[in-house]
Amino acid sequence: AQSVAQPEDQVNVAEGNPLTVKCTYSVSGNPYLFWYVQYPNRGLQFLLKYITGDNLVKGSYGFEAEFNKSQTSFHLKKPSALVSDSALYFCAVRDYGNNRLAFGKGNQVVVIP
Amino acid sequence: GAGVSQTPSNKVTEKGKYVELRCDPISGHTALYWYRQSLGQGPEFLIYFQGTGAADDSGLPNDRFFAVRPEGSVSTLKIQRTERGDSAVYLCASSLSGQHPEQFFGPGTRLTVL
């Protein structure tokens, strides 16, 4: 069964500093990996995905993520955090053999002005 | 509309009642998904439609939950004999097809069972 672990409940970072949100995954085959962001009372917004190819993927709002097969990780990064990046971030994985997304529990990111 | 829409945005019901939640996917998207998000948790998969048929309903928790998509567009999630544990945000998503991995989510319906 596919699963995702997001080990930290909350990530605090000062505005302008680099932001990293960690994610590790488990699948039986080749993974499709995703990051979504959720603002209060809003639906999930797609940030980026890894399907195949270059391990470093770039997404919306200056975010990027690096796929590391040996460590089964897909950490989300942003070089310089903004206060407006404060939100709930979800990592998700889909096994190549099905269409279900398995989500982690989410990480609350707080960017301090 | 440009995105996935869900109605109602909020639903309050009493234990034992029947509820229907509606999802209108992005126009042209043949794949539709339902997820449930409990407080403090990530979304959990319920069911996936490809066209009119349920291609994967392995996430439905029990037989009180049922979903339909009769014309391959709008979908309705139906919950019978609601229980307090059904309280959650129900999210709908769509993708261009089942082969397209990117799923676009609606704002959700917050269901509260008293």
mmCIF file of C-alpha atoms in Angstrom:
data_model
loop_
_atom_site.group_PDB
_atom_site.id
_atom_site.type_symbol
_atom_site.label_atom_id
_atom_site.label_comp_id
_atom_site.label_asym_id
_atom_site.label_seq_id
_atom_site.Cartn_x
_atom_site.Cartn_y
_atom_site.Cartn_z
ATOM 1 C CA ALA A 1 0.000 0.000 0.000
ATOM 2 C CA GLN A 2 1.187 3.502 -0.746
ATOM 3 C CA SER A 3 1.817 5.924 2.113
ATOM 4 C CA VAL A 4 3.428 9.236 2.950
ATOM 5 C CA ALA A 5 5.125 10.485 6.084
ATOM 6 C CA GLN A 6 5.482 14.148 6.951
ATOM 7 C CA PRO A 7 7.458 13.967 10.180
ATOM 8 C CA GLU A 8 7.076 17.534 11.413
ATOM 9 C CA ASP A 9 3.805 19.022 12.624
ATOM 10 C CA GLN A 10 4.843 22.623 12.193
ATOM 11 C CA VAL A 11 7.677 24.399 10.451
ATOM 12 C CA ASN A 12 8.592 27.897 11.605
ATOM 13 C CA VAL A 13 10.823 30.046 9.446
ATOM 14 C CA ALA A 14 11.744 33.716 9.333
ATOM 15 C CA GLU A 15 10.682 35.693 6.282
ATOM 16 C CA GLY A 16 13.453 35.669 3.696
ATOM 17 C CA ASN A 17 15.016 32.459 4.986
ATOM 18 C CA PRO A 18 14.992 29.152 3.102
ATOM 19 C CA LEU A 19 11.974 26.935 3.689
ATOM 20 C CA THR A 20 12.052 23.138 3.673
ATOM 21 C CA VAL A 21 9.109 20.814 4.278
ATOM 22 C CA LYS A 22 10.005 17.146 4.527
ATOM 23 C CA CYS A 23 8.247 14.178 2.956
ATOM 24 C CA THR A 24 9.092 10.494 2.642
ATOM 25 C CA TYR A 25 6.992 7.966 0.809
ATOM 26 C CA SER A 26 6.388 4.260 0.362
ATOM 27 C CA VAL A 27 5.040 2.597 -2.794
ATOM 28 C CA SER A 28 5.360 -0.795 -4.394
ATOM 29 C CA GLY A 29 6.221 0.518 -7.853
ATOM 30 C CA ASN A 30 7.325 3.765 -9.436
ATOM 31 C CA PRO A 31 5.848 6.772 -7.631
ATOM 32 C CA TYR A 32 4.016 9.809 -8.834
ATOM 33 C CA LEU A 33 4.653 12.508 -6.190
ATOM 34 C CA PHE A 34 2.804 15.738 -5.496
ATOM 35 C CA TRP A 35 2.740 18.747 -3.236
ATOM 36 C CA TYR A 36 -0.456 20.628 -2.472
ATOM 37 C CA VAL A 37 -1.062 23.712 -0.328
ATOM 38 C CA GLN A 38 -4.210 24.465 1.652
ATOM 39 C CA TYR A 39 -5.157 27.915 2.914
ATOM 40 C CA PRO A 40 -7.838 28.314 5.620
ATOM 41 C CA ASN A 41 -11.339 27.505 4.339
ATOM 42 C CA ARG A 42 -9.951 26.830 0.877
ATOM 43 C CA GLY A 43 -9.499 23.698 -1.178
ATOM 44 C CA LEU A 44 -6.187 22.074 -1.972
ATOM 45 C CA GLN A 45 -4.113 23.925 -4.527
ATOM 46 C CA PHE A 46 -1.632 22.032 -6.682
ATOM 47 C CA LEU A 47 1.993 23.186 -6.347
ATOM 48 C CA LEU A 48 4.093 20.693 -8.280
ATOM 49 C CA LYS A 49 4.528 17.068 -9.278
ATOM 50 C CA TYR A 50 7.198 14.504 -10.081
ATOM 51 C CA ILE A 51 6.346 11.864 -12.659
ATOM 52 C CA THR A 52 9.611 11.014 -14.348
ATOM 53 C CA GLY A 53 12.752 12.701 -15.632
ATOM 54 C CA ASP A 54 14.738 15.395 -13.837
ATOM 55 C CA ASN A 55 14.807 14.828 -10.081
ATOM 56 C CA LEU A 56 14.432 18.551 -9.372
ATOM 57 C CA VAL A 57 10.993 19.828 -10.249
ATOM 58 C CA LYS A 58 9.887 23.435 -10.175
ATOM 59 C CA GLY A 59 6.375 24.512 -9.379
ATOM 60 C CA SER A 60 4.144 27.434 -8.591
ATOM 61 C CA TYR A 61 5.044 30.450 -6.420
ATOM 62 C CA GLY A 62 8.789 29.738 -6.477
ATOM 63 C CA PHE A 63 8.538 26.300 -4.880
ATOM 64 C CA GLU A 64 10.624 23.332 -5.957
ATOM 65 C CA ALA A 65 11.060 19.763 -4.788
ATOM 66 C CA GLU A 66 13.733 17.134 -5.192
ATOM 67 C CA PHE A 67 12.967 13.486 -5.807
ATOM 68 C CA ASN A 68 15.473 11.175 -4.120
ATOM 69 C CA LYS A 69 14.807 7.544 -4.958
ATOM 70 C CA SER A 70 17.431 6.058 -2.635
ATOM 71 C CA GLN A 71 16.051 7.961 0.353
ATOM 72 C CA THR A 72 12.417 7.705 -0.841
ATOM 73 C CA SER A 73 12.032 11.414 -0.185
ATOM 74 C CA PHE A 74 10.413 14.356 -1.944
ATOM 75 C CA HIS A 75 11.188 17.433 0.160
ATOM 76 C CA LEU A 76 9.589 20.750 -0.732
ATOM 77 C CA LYS A 77 11.825 23.820 -0.797
ATOM 78 C CA LYS A 78 11.686 27.539 -1.357
ATOM 79 C CA PRO A 79 14.843 29.666 -1.307
ATOM 80 C CA SER A 80 13.256 32.706 0.346
ATOM 81 C CA ALA A 81 10.019 32.359 2.321
ATOM 82 C CA LEU A 82 7.253 34.963 2.282
ATOM 83 C CA VAL A 83 4.694 35.641 5.008
ATOM 84 C CA SER A 84 2.038 34.721 2.454
ATOM 85 C CA ASP A 85 3.524 31.195 2.271
ATOM 86 C CA SER A 86 2.052 30.490 5.716
ATOM 87 C CA ALA A 87 -0.364 27.624 5.095
ATOM 88 C CA LEU A 88 -0.852 23.869 5.410
ATOM 89 C CA TYR A 89 1.251 21.780 3.025
ATOM 90 C CA PHE A 90 0.450 18.228 1.977
ATOM 91 C CA CYS A 91 2.661 15.708 0.264
ATOM 92 C CA ALA A 92 0.910 12.964 -1.719
ATOM 93 C CA VAL A 93 1.938 9.842 -3.588
ATOM 94 C CA ARG A 94 0.267 7.739 -6.217
ATOM 95 C CA ASP A 95 1.456 4.303 -7.192
ATOM 96 C CA TYR A 96 1.766 3.834 -10.937
ATOM 97 C CA GLY A 97 -0.743 0.989 -10.771
ATOM 98 C CA ASN A 98 -3.713 2.965 -9.457
ATOM 99 C CA ASN A 99 -5.303 6.399 -9.382
ATOM 100 C CA ARG A 100 -5.606 6.946 -5.636
ATOM 101 C CA LEU A 101 -3.632 9.699 -3.951
ATOM 102 C CA ALA A 102 -2.318 8.899 -0.486
ATOM 103 C CA PHE A 103 -1.695 12.048 1.532
ATOM 104 C CA GLY A 104 0.490 12.777 4.508
ATOM 105 C CA LYS A 105 -0.996 14.410 7.598
ATOM 106 C CA GLY A 106 0.222 17.816 6.502
ATOM 107 C CA ASN A 107 2.693 20.374 7.789
ATOM 108 C CA GLN A 108 1.678 23.772 9.075
ATOM 109 C CA VAL A 109 4.187 26.336 7.824
ATOM 110 C CA VAL A 110 4.452 29.596 9.743
ATOM 111 C CA VAL A 111 6.560 32.352 8.199
ATOM 112 C CA ILE A 112 7.485 34.951 10.788
ATOM 113 C CA PRO A 113 7.810 38.547 9.589
ATOM 114 C CA GLY B 1 -16.882 27.451 -14.224
ATOM 115 C CA ALA B 2 -13.128 27.276 -14.317
ATOM 116 C CA GLY B 3 -12.640 24.968 -11.362
ATOM 117 C CA VAL B 4 -14.249 22.120 -9.459
ATOM 118 C CA SER B 5 -17.332 23.248 -7.578
ATOM 119 C CA GLN B 6 -19.032 21.571 -4.636
ATOM 120 C CA THR B 7 -22.381 22.158 -3.010
ATOM 121 C CA PRO B 8 -23.339 22.808 -0.337
ATOM 122 C CA SER B 9 -20.298 24.383 1.243
ATOM 123 C CA ASN B 10 -21.610 23.467 4.677
ATOM 124 C CA LYS B 11 -24.115 20.846 5.748
ATOM 125 C CA VAL B 12 -25.374 20.270 9.266
ATOM 126 C CA THR B 13 -27.533 17.233 9.882
ATOM 127 C CA GLU B 14 -28.722 15.040 12.698
ATOM 128 C CA LYS B 15 -27.510 11.567 13.462
ATOM 129 C CA GLY B 16 -29.427 9.011 11.426
ATOM 130 C CA LYS B 17 -30.368 11.355 8.574
ATOM 131 C CA TYR B 18 -29.537 10.960 4.889
ATOM 132 C CA VAL B 19 -27.333 13.502 3.072
ATOM 133 C CA GLU B 20 -26.248 14.142 -0.489
ATOM 134 C CA LEU B 21 -23.130 16.063 -1.461
ATOM 135 C CA ARG B 22 -22.674 17.310 -5.002
ATOM 136 C CA CYS B 23 -19.556 17.767 -7.124
ATOM 137 C CA ASP B 24 -19.298 19.494 -10.485
ATOM 138 C CA PRO B 25 -15.898 18.735 -12.065
ATOM 139 C CA ILE B 26 -13.896 20.811 -14.493
ATOM 140 C CA SER B 27 -15.535 20.694 -17.909
ATOM 141 C CA GLY B 28 -14.059 17.939 -20.048
ATOM 142 C CA HIS B 29 -12.493 16.029 -17.165
ATOM 143 C CA THR B 30 -13.451 12.382 -17.376
ATOM 144 C CA ALA B 31 -11.931 11.278 -14.057
ATOM 145 C CA LEU B 32 -13.524 12.272 -10.751
ATOM 146 C CA TYR B 33 -12.440 11.494 -7.197
ATOM 147 C CA TRP B 34 -13.932 11.826 -3.724
ATOM 148 C CA TYR B 35 -11.794 12.207 -0.606
ATOM 149 C CA ARG B 36 -12.611 12.780 3.062
ATOM 150 C CA GLN B 37 -10.534 15.018 5.318
ATOM 151 C CA SER B 38 -10.966 14.734 9.055
ATOM 152 C CA LEU B 39 -9.728 17.440 11.400
ATOM 153 C CA GLY B 40 -5.949 17.515 11.585
ATOM 154 C CA GLN B 41 -5.496 14.832 8.951
ATOM 155 C CA GLY B 42 -4.706 14.636 5.281
ATOM 156 C CA PRO B 43 -7.401 13.720 2.773
ATOM 157 C CA GLU B 44 -8.299 10.026 2.512
ATOM 158 C CA PHE B 45 -9.403 8.455 -0.742
ATOM 159 C CA LEU B 46 -12.997 7.287 -1.027
ATOM 160 C CA ILE B 47 -13.861 6.532 -4.658
ATOM 161 C CA TYR B 48 -12.700 7.153 -8.245
ATOM 162 C CA PHE B 49 -14.906 7.420 -11.326
ATOM 163 C CA GLN B 50 -13.745 7.085 -14.901
ATOM 164 C CA GLY B 51 -16.681 8.328 -16.929
ATOM 165 C CA THR B 52 -19.921 7.006 -15.477
ATOM 166 C CA GLY B 53 -18.471 3.968 -13.739
ATOM 167 C CA ALA B 54 -16.817 3.618 -10.364
ATOM 168 C CA ALA B 55 -13.385 2.282 -11.274
ATOM 169 C CA ASP B 56 -12.167 2.066 -7.669
ATOM 170 C CA ASP B 57 -14.435 2.246 -4.613
ATOM 171 C CA SER B 58 -11.995 0.638 -2.222
ATOM 172 C CA GLY B 59 -11.918 3.676 0.059
ATOM 173 C CA LEU B 60 -15.611 3.758 0.926
ATOM 174 C CA PRO B 61 -15.716 2.992 4.657
ATOM 175 C CA ASN B 62 -18.935 0.944 4.690
ATOM 176 C CA ASP B 63 -22.172 0.376 2.813
ATOM 177 C CA ARG B 64 -23.748 3.565 4.175
ATOM 178 C CA PHE B 65 -21.639 5.446 1.641
ATOM 179 C CA PHE B 66 -22.513 5.426 -2.039
ATOM 180 C CA ALA B 67 -21.645 7.654 -4.998
ATOM 181 C CA VAL B 68 -23.010 8.042 -8.507
ATOM 182 C CA ARG B 69 -22.049 9.836 -11.688
ATOM 183 C CA PRO B 70 -24.877 8.957 -14.074
ATOM 184 C CA GLU B 71 -23.912 11.151 -17.023
ATOM 185 C CA GLY B 72 -20.169 11.195 -16.569
ATOM 186 C CA SER B 73 -20.046 14.746 -15.294
ATOM 187 C CA VAL B 74 -21.677 15.752 -11.994
ATOM 188 C CA SER B 75 -21.272 13.310 -9.132
ATOM 189 C CA THR B 76 -23.257 12.880 -5.925
ATOM 190 C CA LEU B 77 -21.903 11.315 -2.759
ATOM 191 C CA LYS B 78 -24.692 9.827 -0.677
ATOM 192 C CA ILE B 79 -24.460 8.967 3.003
ATOM 193 C CA GLN B 80 -27.246 7.007 4.704
ATOM 194 C CA ARG B 81 -27.947 6.857 8.435
ATOM 195 C CA THR B 82 -25.277 9.423 9.203
ATOM 196 C CA GLU B 83 -23.150 9.016 12.308
ATOM 197 C CA ARG B 84 -21.194 11.609 14.277
ATOM 198 C CA GLY B 85 -17.983 10.030 13.022
ATOM 199 C CA ASP B 86 -18.939 10.983 9.469
ATOM 200 C CA SER B 87 -18.299 14.632 10.326
ATOM 201 C CA ALA B 88 -15.477 15.809 8.061
ATOM 202 C CA VAL B 89 -14.730 17.879 4.980
ATOM 203 C CA TYR B 90 -15.596 15.966 1.827
ATOM 204 C CA LEU B 91 -13.374 16.925 -1.086
ATOM 205 C CA CYS B 92 -13.969 16.292 -4.746
ATOM 206 C CA ALA B 93 -11.259 16.366 -7.407
ATOM 207 C CA SER B 94 -11.114 15.846 -11.141
ATOM 208 C CA SER B 95 -8.439 15.141 -13.722
ATOM 209 C CA LEU B 96 -8.434 15.199 -17.502
ATOM 210 C CA SER B 97 -8.471 11.415 -17.506
ATOM 211 C CA GLY B 98 -7.326 8.585 -15.302
ATOM 212 C CA GLN B 99 -3.994 8.657 -17.130
ATOM 213 C CA HIS B 100 -3.399 12.290 -16.204
ATOM 214 C CA PRO B 101 -1.971 12.252 -12.677
ATOM 215 C CA GLU B 102 -2.661 15.857 -11.664
ATOM 216 C CA GLN B 103 -5.885 16.152 -9.678
ATOM 217 C CA PHE B 104 -7.635 19.500 -9.205
ATOM 218 C CA PHE B 105 -9.603 19.893 -5.996
ATOM 219 C CA GLY B 106 -12.799 21.692 -5.142
ATOM 220 C CA PRO B 107 -13.308 23.758 -1.977
ATOM 221 C CA GLY B 108 -15.022 20.902 -0.172
ATOM 222 C CA THR B 109 -18.255 20.378 1.744
ATOM 223 C CA ARG B 110 -17.999 20.553 5.519
ATOM 224 C CA LEU B 111 -20.398 17.968 6.951
ATOM 225 C CA THR B 112 -21.339 18.168 10.606
ATOM 226 C CA VAL B 113 -23.434 15.398 12.127
ATOM 227 C CA LEU B 114 -24.985 16.375 15.455
#
